[in-house]
Amino acid sequence: MNILLVGSGGREHAFAWKLSQSARCSKLYCAPGNAGIEEQAECVPIKVSEIDKIVSFAEEKNIELVVVGPEAPLVDGLADALSAHGIKVFGPSAKAAQLEGSKGFMKDLCAKYGIPSAKYGRFKTVEEARKFIEETGAPIVVKTDGLAAGKGVIICETVEQAMDAVRGMLEGGMFGDAGKEVVIEEFLEGEEVSYFALADGKTILPLTSAQDHKRVGDGDTGLNTGGMGAYSPAHFVTPDLEKQIIEKLIEPTIAGMAAEGCPFTGVLFAGLMVKDGKATLLEYNVRFGDPECQPLMMRLEGDLVEILDAAAQGRLDEVKDQVSWSDDTTLCVVMAADGYPGAYEKGTHISGFEEANAVEGVYVFHAGTAENEFGDIVNVGGRVLGVTAKGATIAEAQKRAYEAVDKIDWPEGFYRRDIGWRAL
Ligand code: AMP
Ligand code: GLY
């Protein structure tokens, strides 16, 4: 098959690595890709937002499957545009992508179908929001309804802070159109975990769990980021908890989406809070996590092309027994540019890849990298590498990952030294 992968992050490099191992993959393209993805795919300079160009390219190259990494083009209708041209796509329609694209949509669906999620309200005016905030009390969570590049969630310690957040979004235009409506939620305590499941509109294929490290600093301190590291499986997800997640959350969601006339095809990524053995939904994403995808792809046993192609064609039931997971633990340490998640320098040199990749069980996934005119690898983004390792235990995976991190020569980069600490 000719396959086109859409995206340019560490998640997409992990996809490229796994897709290219399939006997069914004859030619892999990636739009726009990164310096690491060049190893597995032919990168083409088309941005993920250029839907018309992606469709034309897919037609021109006889692409038989398009795999979409990030959420924004899905919310903007990339899957619909491809389907309209008869091109198979792994990823939900714009309507189904509302599960991530509109927090209000997601919350209303949960309420209607009895999916456990935080108590909430949807508001377009400050006065209506004030009543809810005062009644609920702090801590309380204020969210933009729409996509805000992972920044539209504000955890407020006081009622006053919550009111400031609401004013900033609804009146101050802090997040543009994404913040024209807000969702306000009760604050949930517990331990966070990510769970992933594939769906083809009707059938569900549960995958596995992972745990992300969202804060920039060791011990989960400092600013929120897109994710500084992840490991899989998450240490506290027992078979019982997994069964609960599938039966109480994933199944009613996929059935509810079909009943609402927007069947969901793609990967459903549930962000969950677990307390006293009970899982409550924080958010849904309509894509794999980044960096969660890197350890997931390294643990996956089975043919990713076969699996995603089956999902895209509504025949997931045929591949259920083809998905299995290594008993090993996999762990990814993100290396980021100094200053991230704030401002950072671009164009700094990185080397040591060969030495790092030579460490047993390790592969270095690229995210924000490019090759400059002299053939050197430089950073072009904030999160730059995902050094990922496999080990019989999480301790072994962690040891291998950091051994490889030490081989990377990048004075302008930094990383957390404690990825996996909760499990250890
Ligand atoms: P989201 O983008 O909705 O996942 O929110 C980003 C982060 O905010 C989550 O990973 C949680 O750490 C936190 N968060 C979101 N909603 C809540 C909530 N209702 N209670 C506590 N923490 C939350
Ligand atoms: N790592 C969190 C996310 O991809 O949303």
Short mmCIF file of C-alpha atoms and ligand atoms in Angstrom, two decimals:
data_model
loop_
_atom_site.label_atom_id
_atom_site.label_comp_id
_atom_site.label_asym_id
_atom_site.label_seq_id
_atom_site.Cartn_x
_atom_site.Cartn_y
_atom_site.Cartn_z
CA MET A 1 0.00 0.00 0.00
CA ASN A 2 0.97 3.60 -0.52
CA ILE A 3 0.43 5.36 2.78
CA LEU A 4 0.42 9.04 3.69
CA LEU A 5 1.06 10.07 7.27
CA VAL A 6 0.03 13.59 8.31
CA GLY A 7 1.95 15.42 11.05
CA SER A 8 5.46 16.32 12.16
CA GLY A 9 5.88 15.43 15.83
CA GLY A 10 7.30 12.62 17.91
CA ARG A 11 3.95 10.85 17.68
CA GLU A 12 4.23 10.80 13.89
CA HIS A 13 7.83 9.57 13.98
CA ALA A 14 6.65 6.68 16.16
CA PHE A 15 3.88 5.95 13.63
CA ALA A 16 6.36 6.11 10.74
CA TRP A 17 8.72 3.72 12.54
CA LYS A 18 5.94 1.18 13.16
CA LEU A 19 4.10 1.59 9.83
CA SER A 20 7.33 1.12 7.88
CA GLN A 21 7.92 -2.26 9.58
CA SER A 22 4.77 -3.67 7.97
CA ALA A 23 5.08 -5.92 4.94
CA ARG A 24 1.96 -4.16 3.63
CA CYS A 25 3.68 -0.78 3.48
CA SER A 26 5.28 -0.34 0.07
CA LYS A 27 5.70 3.44 0.07
CA LEU A 28 5.33 5.82 2.99
CA TYR A 29 5.02 9.59 2.63
CA CYS A 30 4.78 12.09 5.44
CA ALA A 31 3.39 15.63 5.29
CA PRO A 32 5.35 17.54 6.46
CA GLY A 33 7.42 15.19 8.70
CA ASN A 34 10.70 15.97 10.45
CA ALA A 35 14.39 15.07 10.16
CA GLY A 36 13.90 11.72 11.90
CA ILE A 37 10.89 10.68 9.84
CA GLU A 38 13.10 10.99 6.70
CA GLU A 39 14.57 7.67 7.76
CA GLN A 40 11.27 5.82 7.21
CA ALA A 41 9.30 8.03 4.85
CA GLU A 42 9.57 10.51 2.01
CA CYS A 43 8.69 13.86 3.58
CA VAL A 44 6.68 16.32 1.49
CA PRO A 45 6.41 20.03 2.31
CA ILE A 46 2.65 20.21 2.85
CA LYS A 47 1.35 21.63 6.12
CA VAL A 48 -1.23 19.72 8.16
CA SER A 49 -3.64 22.65 7.72
CA GLU A 50 -3.49 22.47 3.89
CA ILE A 51 -6.42 20.13 3.44
CA ASP A 52 -6.85 20.66 -0.32
CA LYS A 53 -3.17 20.04 -0.97
CA ILE A 54 -3.22 16.86 1.13
CA VAL A 55 -6.21 15.54 -0.84
CA SER A 56 -4.58 16.39 -4.21
CA PHE A 57 -1.31 14.79 -3.17
CA ALA A 58 -3.12 11.63 -2.02
CA GLU A 59 -4.92 11.38 -5.36
CA GLU A 60 -1.79 12.02 -7.38
CA LYS A 61 0.26 9.36 -5.54
CA ASN A 62 -2.51 6.75 -5.38
CA ILE A 63 -2.50 6.79 -1.60
CA GLU A 64 -4.53 3.90 -0.22
CA LEU A 65 -4.54 4.95 3.43
CA VAL A 66 -4.05 8.30 5.13
CA VAL A 67 -3.10 8.24 8.82
CA VAL A 68 -3.72 11.55 10.57
CA GLY A 69 -1.64 12.34 13.68
CA PRO A 70 -2.82 15.68 15.13
CA GLU A 71 -6.32 16.84 16.09
CA ALA A 72 -6.52 20.25 14.38
CA PRO A 73 -6.89 19.01 10.78
CA LEU A 74 -9.44 16.42 11.93
CA VAL A 75 -11.56 19.09 13.62
CA ASP A 76 -11.20 21.12 10.41
CA GLY A 77 -12.56 18.29 8.24
CA LEU A 78 -9.52 16.54 6.73
CA ALA A 79 -11.07 13.08 7.11
CA ASP A 80 -14.33 14.28 5.50
CA ALA A 81 -12.44 15.78 2.55
CA LEU A 82 -10.45 12.58 1.98
CA SER A 83 -13.54 10.36 2.30
CA ALA A 84 -15.40 12.56 -0.18
CA HIS A 85 -12.66 11.71 -2.70
CA GLY A 86 -12.86 8.00 -1.92
CA ILE A 87 -9.57 7.92 -0.01
CA LYS A 88 -9.45 5.73 3.10
CA VAL A 89 -8.49 7.58 6.24
CA PHE A 90 -7.68 6.65 9.82
CA GLY A 91 -9.16 9.48 11.88
CA PRO A 92 -12.63 10.80 12.71
CA SER A 93 -14.92 13.09 10.72
CA ALA A 94 -15.15 16.75 11.79
CA LYS A 95 -18.43 16.00 13.52
CA ALA A 96 -16.97 13.11 15.51
CA ALA A 97 -13.79 15.10 16.25
CA GLN A 98 -15.99 17.45 18.30
CA LEU A 99 -15.28 15.04 21.15
CA GLU A 100 -11.98 16.93 21.40
CA GLY A 101 -12.85 20.08 19.44
CA SER A 102 -15.67 21.14 21.77
CA LYS A 103 -15.44 20.40 25.47
CA GLY A 104 -19.13 21.35 25.78
CA PHE A 105 -20.07 18.73 23.17
CA MET A 106 -18.05 16.11 25.04
CA LYS A 107 -19.59 17.02 28.42
CA ASP A 108 -23.14 16.98 27.03
CA LEU A 109 -22.52 13.55 25.50
CA CYS A 110 -21.24 12.24 28.85
CA ALA A 111 -24.27 13.65 30.65
CA LYS A 112 -26.70 12.15 28.13
CA TYR A 113 -25.15 8.68 28.13
CA GLY A 114 -24.23 8.41 31.81
CA ILE A 115 -20.45 8.47 31.32
CA PRO A 116 -18.72 9.37 34.61
CA SER A 117 -17.22 12.86 34.29
CA ALA A 118 -16.85 15.97 36.49
CA LYS A 119 -19.97 18.05 37.25
CA TYR A 120 -20.00 20.98 34.81
CA GLY A 121 -21.70 23.98 33.25
CA ARG A 122 -21.41 25.65 29.81
CA PHE A 123 -21.45 29.44 29.71
CA LYS A 124 -21.31 32.30 27.23
CA THR A 125 -21.66 35.16 29.71
CA VAL A 126 -19.73 36.11 32.82
CA GLU A 127 -22.87 36.55 34.92
CA GLU A 128 -24.16 33.01 34.31
CA ALA A 129 -20.69 31.65 35.00
CA ARG A 130 -20.45 33.60 38.28
CA LYS A 131 -23.48 31.84 39.72
CA PHE A 132 -22.06 28.39 38.94
CA ILE A 133 -18.61 29.26 40.28
CA GLU A 134 -20.00 30.66 43.53
CA GLU A 135 -22.24 27.66 44.07
CA THR A 136 -19.50 25.13 43.29
CA GLY A 137 -16.66 26.87 45.14
CA ALA A 138 -12.90 26.45 44.64
CA PRO A 139 -10.77 24.73 43.58
CA ILE A 140 -12.53 24.77 40.25
CA VAL A 141 -11.47 24.30 36.61
CA VAL A 142 -12.18 26.76 33.78
CA LYS A 143 -11.78 25.54 30.20
CA THR A 144 -12.19 27.04 26.74
CA ASP A 145 -14.83 25.18 24.76
CA GLY A 146 -12.63 25.01 21.66
CA LEU A 147 -9.07 23.89 20.88
CA ALA A 148 -6.40 26.09 22.43
CA ALA A 149 -3.22 24.11 21.74
CA GLY A 150 -3.41 22.44 25.16
CA LYS A 151 -3.40 25.77 27.00
CA GLY A 152 -7.13 26.37 27.45
CA VAL A 153 -7.45 24.69 30.86
CA ILE A 154 -7.00 26.81 33.99
CA ILE A 155 -7.04 25.20 37.42
CA CYS A 156 -8.25 27.89 39.82
CA GLU A 157 -7.50 27.82 43.54
CA THR A 158 -9.99 30.56 44.40
CA VAL A 159 -13.36 31.84 43.20
CA GLU A 160 -11.70 35.15 42.28
CA GLN A 161 -9.12 33.39 40.09
CA ALA A 162 -11.91 31.50 38.36
CA MET A 163 -13.78 34.73 37.69
CA ASP A 164 -10.59 36.26 36.24
CA ALA A 165 -10.14 33.24 33.98
CA VAL A 166 -13.75 33.46 32.80
CA ARG A 167 -13.49 37.19 32.11
CA GLY A 168 -10.20 36.66 30.27
CA MET A 169 -11.78 34.05 28.02
CA LEU A 170 -15.26 35.50 27.44
CA GLU A 171 -14.47 39.22 27.43
CA GLY A 172 -10.69 39.52 27.08
CA GLY A 173 -10.42 37.31 24.00
CA MET A 174 -7.51 35.51 25.69
CA PHE A 175 -8.00 32.39 23.53
CA GLY A 176 -9.79 33.95 20.56
CA ASP A 177 -12.80 32.05 19.26
CA ALA A 178 -11.86 28.94 21.26
CA GLY A 179 -12.79 30.85 24.43
CA LYS A 180 -16.08 32.38 23.27
CA GLU A 181 -17.79 29.73 25.32
CA VAL A 182 -16.39 28.20 28.52
CA VAL A 183 -16.88 24.93 30.33
CA ILE A 184 -16.49 25.10 34.09
CA GLU A 185 -15.96 21.91 36.05
CA GLU A 186 -15.63 20.71 39.58
CA PHE A 187 -12.01 19.91 40.46
CA LEU A 188 -11.23 16.20 40.61
CA GLU A 189 -8.53 14.66 42.74
CA GLY A 190 -6.67 11.45 42.09
CA GLU A 191 -4.03 10.02 39.81
CA GLU A 192 -4.12 10.72 36.06
CA VAL A 193 -3.83 8.04 33.42
CA SER A 194 -4.31 7.84 29.67
CA TYR A 195 -6.23 5.00 28.04
CA PHE A 196 -6.44 4.34 24.30
CA ALA A 197 -8.98 2.44 22.23
CA LEU A 198 -9.55 2.11 18.49
CA ALA A 199 -13.02 2.36 17.01
CA ASP A 200 -14.38 1.92 13.49
CA GLY A 201 -17.74 3.57 14.08
CA LYS A 202 -19.27 0.56 15.80
CA THR A 203 -16.63 -1.95 16.93
CA ILE A 204 -14.15 -1.13 19.69
CA LEU A 205 -10.64 -2.48 19.96
CA PRO A 206 -9.24 -1.60 23.40
CA LEU A 207 -5.50 -0.88 23.31
CA THR A 208 -3.61 -0.13 26.49
CA SER A 209 -2.71 2.50 29.07
CA ALA A 210 0.09 5.02 29.50
CA GLN A 211 1.02 7.75 31.94
CA ASP A 212 2.20 11.17 30.81
CA HIS A 213 4.28 13.73 32.75
CA LYS A 214 2.70 17.09 31.91
CA ARG A 215 4.69 19.43 34.16
CA VAL A 216 8.03 20.76 33.01
CA GLY A 217 9.98 20.02 36.20
CA ASP A 218 11.06 16.99 38.21
CA GLY A 219 8.55 15.78 40.78
CA ASP A 220 5.69 17.18 38.66
CA THR A 221 6.47 20.83 39.36
CA GLY A 222 6.42 23.96 37.20
CA LEU A 223 4.45 24.87 34.12
CA ASN A 224 2.23 22.54 32.13
CA THR A 225 3.65 21.30 28.83
CA GLY A 226 2.48 19.05 26.02
CA GLY A 227 4.18 16.20 27.90
CA MET A 228 7.79 15.69 29.06
CA GLY A 229 7.77 11.90 29.08
CA ALA A 230 5.53 8.87 29.27
CA TYR A 231 5.60 5.16 29.93
CA SER A 232 3.35 2.20 29.18
CA PRO A 233 1.55 0.39 30.70
CA ALA A 234 0.57 2.70 33.56
CA HIS A 235 1.58 0.92 36.75
CA PHE A 236 -1.76 1.01 38.56
CA VAL A 237 -4.10 -0.02 35.74
CA THR A 238 -5.26 -3.47 36.85
CA PRO A 239 -7.37 -5.73 34.61
CA ASP A 240 -10.40 -4.72 36.73
CA LEU A 241 -9.79 -1.02 36.22
CA GLU A 242 -9.25 -1.57 32.51
CA LYS A 243 -12.57 -3.44 32.29
CA GLN A 244 -14.30 -0.56 34.08
CA ILE A 245 -12.77 2.00 31.70
CA ILE A 246 -13.92 0.03 28.66
CA GLU A 247 -17.43 -0.73 29.93
CA LYS A 248 -18.30 2.52 31.70
CA LEU A 249 -16.55 5.01 29.44
CA ILE A 250 -15.36 3.79 26.04
CA GLU A 251 -18.32 1.58 25.07
CA PRO A 252 -21.09 4.07 25.96
CA THR A 253 -19.13 6.83 24.20
CA ILE A 254 -18.77 4.93 20.92
CA ALA A 255 -22.42 3.77 21.11
CA GLY A 256 -23.54 7.32 21.97
CA MET A 257 -21.61 8.85 19.09
CA ALA A 258 -23.24 6.39 16.66
CA ALA A 259 -26.68 7.16 18.12
CA GLU A 260 -26.01 10.91 17.69
CA GLY A 261 -25.32 10.38 13.98
CA CYS A 262 -21.56 10.93 14.21
CA PRO A 263 -19.96 7.47 14.42
CA PHE A 264 -16.38 7.65 15.64
CA THR A 265 -13.55 6.16 13.58
CA GLY A 266 -9.99 6.47 14.80
CA VAL A 267 -8.34 6.37 18.18
CA LEU A 268 -10.14 7.54 21.27
CA PHE A 269 -7.68 8.77 23.89
CA ALA A 270 -9.31 9.09 27.30
CA GLY A 271 -7.64 11.31 29.88
CA LEU A 272 -8.80 9.90 33.21
CA MET A 273 -8.61 10.68 36.88
CA VAL A 274 -8.56 7.59 39.07
CA LYS A 275 -9.43 7.69 42.74
CA ASP A 276 -10.25 4.75 45.03
CA GLY A 277 -10.35 2.44 42.02
CA LYS A 278 -12.92 4.55 40.14
CA ALA A 279 -12.14 6.21 36.80
CA THR A 280 -13.67 9.57 35.89
CA LEU A 281 -13.25 11.17 32.48
CA LEU A 282 -11.28 14.44 32.30
CA GLU A 283 -11.16 14.76 28.55
CA TYR A 284 -11.30 12.93 25.27
CA ASN A 285 -8.78 13.39 22.50
CA VAL A 286 -9.39 12.07 19.01
CA ARG A 287 -5.76 11.12 18.31
CA PHE A 288 -2.85 9.41 20.02
CA GLY A 289 -1.02 11.34 22.72
CA ASP A 290 2.39 12.84 22.21
CA PRO A 291 4.62 11.55 23.86
CA GLU A 292 2.36 8.60 24.83
CA CYS A 293 2.39 7.27 21.25
CA GLN A 294 6.15 6.66 21.35
CA PRO A 295 6.08 4.05 24.17
CA LEU A 296 2.82 2.61 22.79
CA MET A 297 4.27 1.96 19.32
CA MET A 298 7.36 0.38 20.87
CA ARG A 299 5.20 -2.00 22.94
CA LEU A 300 2.75 -2.88 20.16
CA GLU A 301 3.11 -6.32 18.64
CA GLY A 302 1.17 -6.67 15.43
CA ASP A 303 0.96 -5.06 12.05
CA LEU A 304 0.00 -1.40 12.45
CA VAL A 305 -0.93 -1.01 8.77
CA GLU A 306 -3.30 -3.96 8.99
CA ILE A 307 -4.87 -2.59 12.18
CA LEU A 308 -5.35 1.03 11.07
CA ASP A 309 -6.54 -0.05 7.62
CA ALA A 310 -9.15 -2.30 9.25
CA ALA A 311 -10.31 0.58 11.47
CA ALA A 312 -10.57 2.88 8.45
CA GLN A 313 -12.71 0.31 6.64
CA GLY A 314 -15.08 -0.57 9.47
CA ARG A 315 -13.72 -4.08 9.92
CA LEU A 316 -11.93 -3.86 13.26
CA ASP A 317 -13.61 -7.10 14.37
CA GLU A 318 -11.38 -8.95 11.87
CA VAL A 319 -8.11 -7.82 13.46
CA LYS A 320 -8.96 -8.08 17.16
CA ASP A 321 -6.62 -11.01 17.72
CA GLN A 322 -3.79 -9.34 15.81
CA VAL A 323 -3.14 -6.74 18.49
CA SER A 324 -1.01 -7.70 21.44
CA TRP A 325 1.35 -5.88 23.75
CA SER A 326 4.81 -6.74 24.86
CA ASP A 327 5.06 -7.66 28.55
CA ASP A 328 7.96 -5.23 28.71
CA THR A 329 7.58 -1.67 29.85
CA THR A 330 8.46 1.13 27.46
CA LEU A 331 9.42 4.62 28.53
CA CYS A 332 10.02 7.87 26.65
CA VAL A 333 12.07 10.82 27.90
CA VAL A 334 11.36 14.06 26.03
CA MET A 335 14.30 16.36 25.36
CA ALA A 336 13.17 19.96 24.94
CA ALA A 337 14.80 23.29 24.06
CA ASP A 338 15.88 25.45 27.03
CA GLY A 339 13.02 27.82 27.83
CA TYR A 340 10.20 25.49 26.72
CA PRO A 341 7.21 25.75 27.32
CA GLY A 342 8.05 29.47 27.09
CA ALA A 343 10.20 31.11 24.41
CA TYR A 344 13.20 29.13 23.17
CA GLU A 345 15.95 29.39 20.61
CA LYS A 346 15.71 27.57 17.26
CA GLY A 347 18.49 26.25 15.06
CA THR A 348 20.68 24.79 17.83
CA HIS A 349 22.79 21.75 16.88
CA ILE A 350 22.10 18.25 18.11
CA SER A 351 24.32 15.19 17.67
CA GLY A 352 25.03 11.79 19.20
CA PHE A 353 22.10 9.98 17.58
CA GLU A 354 24.10 6.94 16.51
CA GLU A 355 25.54 6.42 19.99
CA ALA A 356 22.13 6.88 21.61
CA ASN A 357 20.41 4.46 19.21
CA ALA A 358 23.14 1.89 19.92
CA VAL A 359 21.99 1.52 23.54
CA GLU A 360 20.10 -1.77 23.90
CA GLY A 361 16.33 -1.45 23.47
CA VAL A 362 16.48 2.24 22.53
CA TYR A 363 15.17 4.28 19.65
CA VAL A 364 15.35 8.06 19.46
CA PHE A 365 12.18 9.53 17.96
CA HIS A 366 12.43 13.04 16.54
CA ALA A 367 9.86 15.78 17.07
CA GLY A 368 10.88 19.40 16.35
CA THR A 369 13.97 18.67 14.25
CA ALA A 370 15.14 19.60 10.76
CA GLU A 371 18.28 19.14 8.72
CA ASN A 372 20.06 22.40 7.91
CA GLU A 373 21.92 23.22 4.68
CA PHE A 374 25.10 21.56 6.02
CA GLY A 375 23.33 18.31 6.85
CA ASP A 376 23.32 18.95 10.61
CA ILE A 377 20.31 18.21 12.78
CA VAL A 378 18.92 21.35 14.46
CA ASN A 379 15.87 22.08 16.56
CA VAL A 380 12.87 23.85 15.02
CA GLY A 381 10.41 23.22 17.86
CA GLY A 382 10.18 23.18 21.65
CA ARG A 383 9.84 19.44 22.20
CA VAL A 384 12.62 18.02 20.08
CA LEU A 385 13.42 14.36 20.82
CA GLY A 386 11.65 11.41 22.45
CA VAL A 387 14.33 9.02 23.65
CA THR A 388 12.38 5.78 24.05
CA ALA A 389 13.50 2.51 25.60
CA LYS A 390 12.14 -0.94 26.29
CA GLY A 391 12.99 -2.98 29.38
CA ALA A 392 11.83 -6.03 31.30
CA THR A 393 10.91 -3.68 34.16
CA ILE A 394 10.24 0.02 34.30
CA ALA A 395 13.54 0.44 36.14
CA GLU A 396 15.40 -1.19 33.26
CA ALA A 397 13.53 0.86 30.64
CA GLN A 398 14.29 4.05 32.58
CA LYS A 399 17.97 3.16 32.95
CA ARG A 400 18.32 2.48 29.22
CA ALA A 401 16.47 5.66 28.24
CA TYR A 402 18.69 7.87 30.39
CA GLU A 403 21.82 6.06 29.24
CA ALA A 404 20.82 7.05 25.69
CA VAL A 405 19.86 10.60 26.73
CA ASP A 406 23.43 10.98 28.06
CA LYS A 407 24.80 10.16 24.60
CA ILE A 408 22.89 13.02 22.98
CA ASP A 409 25.05 16.10 22.62
CA TRP A 410 22.80 19.15 22.81
CA PRO A 411 23.95 21.92 25.16
CA GLU A 412 20.78 23.98 24.56
CA GLY A 413 18.42 21.18 25.54
CA PHE A 414 17.00 19.90 28.83
CA TYR A 415 14.88 17.00 30.08
CA ARG A 416 13.26 15.68 33.23
CA ARG A 417 15.37 13.20 35.17
CA ASP A 418 12.49 11.33 36.80
CA ILE A 419 10.23 9.98 34.05
CA GLY A 420 8.38 6.97 35.47
CA TRP A 421 8.85 8.06 39.11
CA ARG A 422 5.28 7.32 40.16
CA ALA A 423 5.66 3.72 39.02
CA LEU A 424 9.06 3.34 40.67
P1 AMP B 1 -7.46 18.65 29.65
O1 AMP B 1 -6.86 19.40 28.49
O2 AMP B 1 -8.94 18.76 29.79
O3 AMP B 1 -6.91 17.27 29.81
O4 AMP B 1 -6.85 19.33 30.95
C1 AMP B 1 -5.46 19.45 31.10
C2 AMP B 1 -5.08 19.01 32.50
O5 AMP B 1 -5.82 19.77 33.45
C3 AMP B 1 -5.43 17.57 32.81
O6 AMP B 1 -4.43 16.71 32.38
C4 AMP B 1 -5.57 17.61 34.30
O7 AMP B 1 -4.29 17.56 34.91
C5 AMP B 1 -6.15 18.97 34.56
N1 AMP B 1 -7.61 18.91 34.70
C6 AMP B 1 -8.54 19.06 33.71
N2 AMP B 1 -9.79 18.96 34.21
C7 AMP B 1 -9.68 18.75 35.53
C8 AMP B 1 -10.60 18.54 36.60
N3 AMP B 1 -11.92 18.58 36.41
N4 AMP B 1 -10.10 18.33 37.83
C9 AMP B 1 -8.76 18.31 38.06
N5 AMP B 1 -7.84 18.50 37.11
C10 AMP B 1 -8.27 18.71 35.85
N1 GLY B 2 0.54 14.22 26.03
C1 GLY B 2 -0.77 14.74 26.09
C2 GLY B 2 -1.43 14.91 24.80
O1 GLY B 2 -0.97 14.48 23.77
O2 GLY B 2 -2.52 15.49 24.79
#
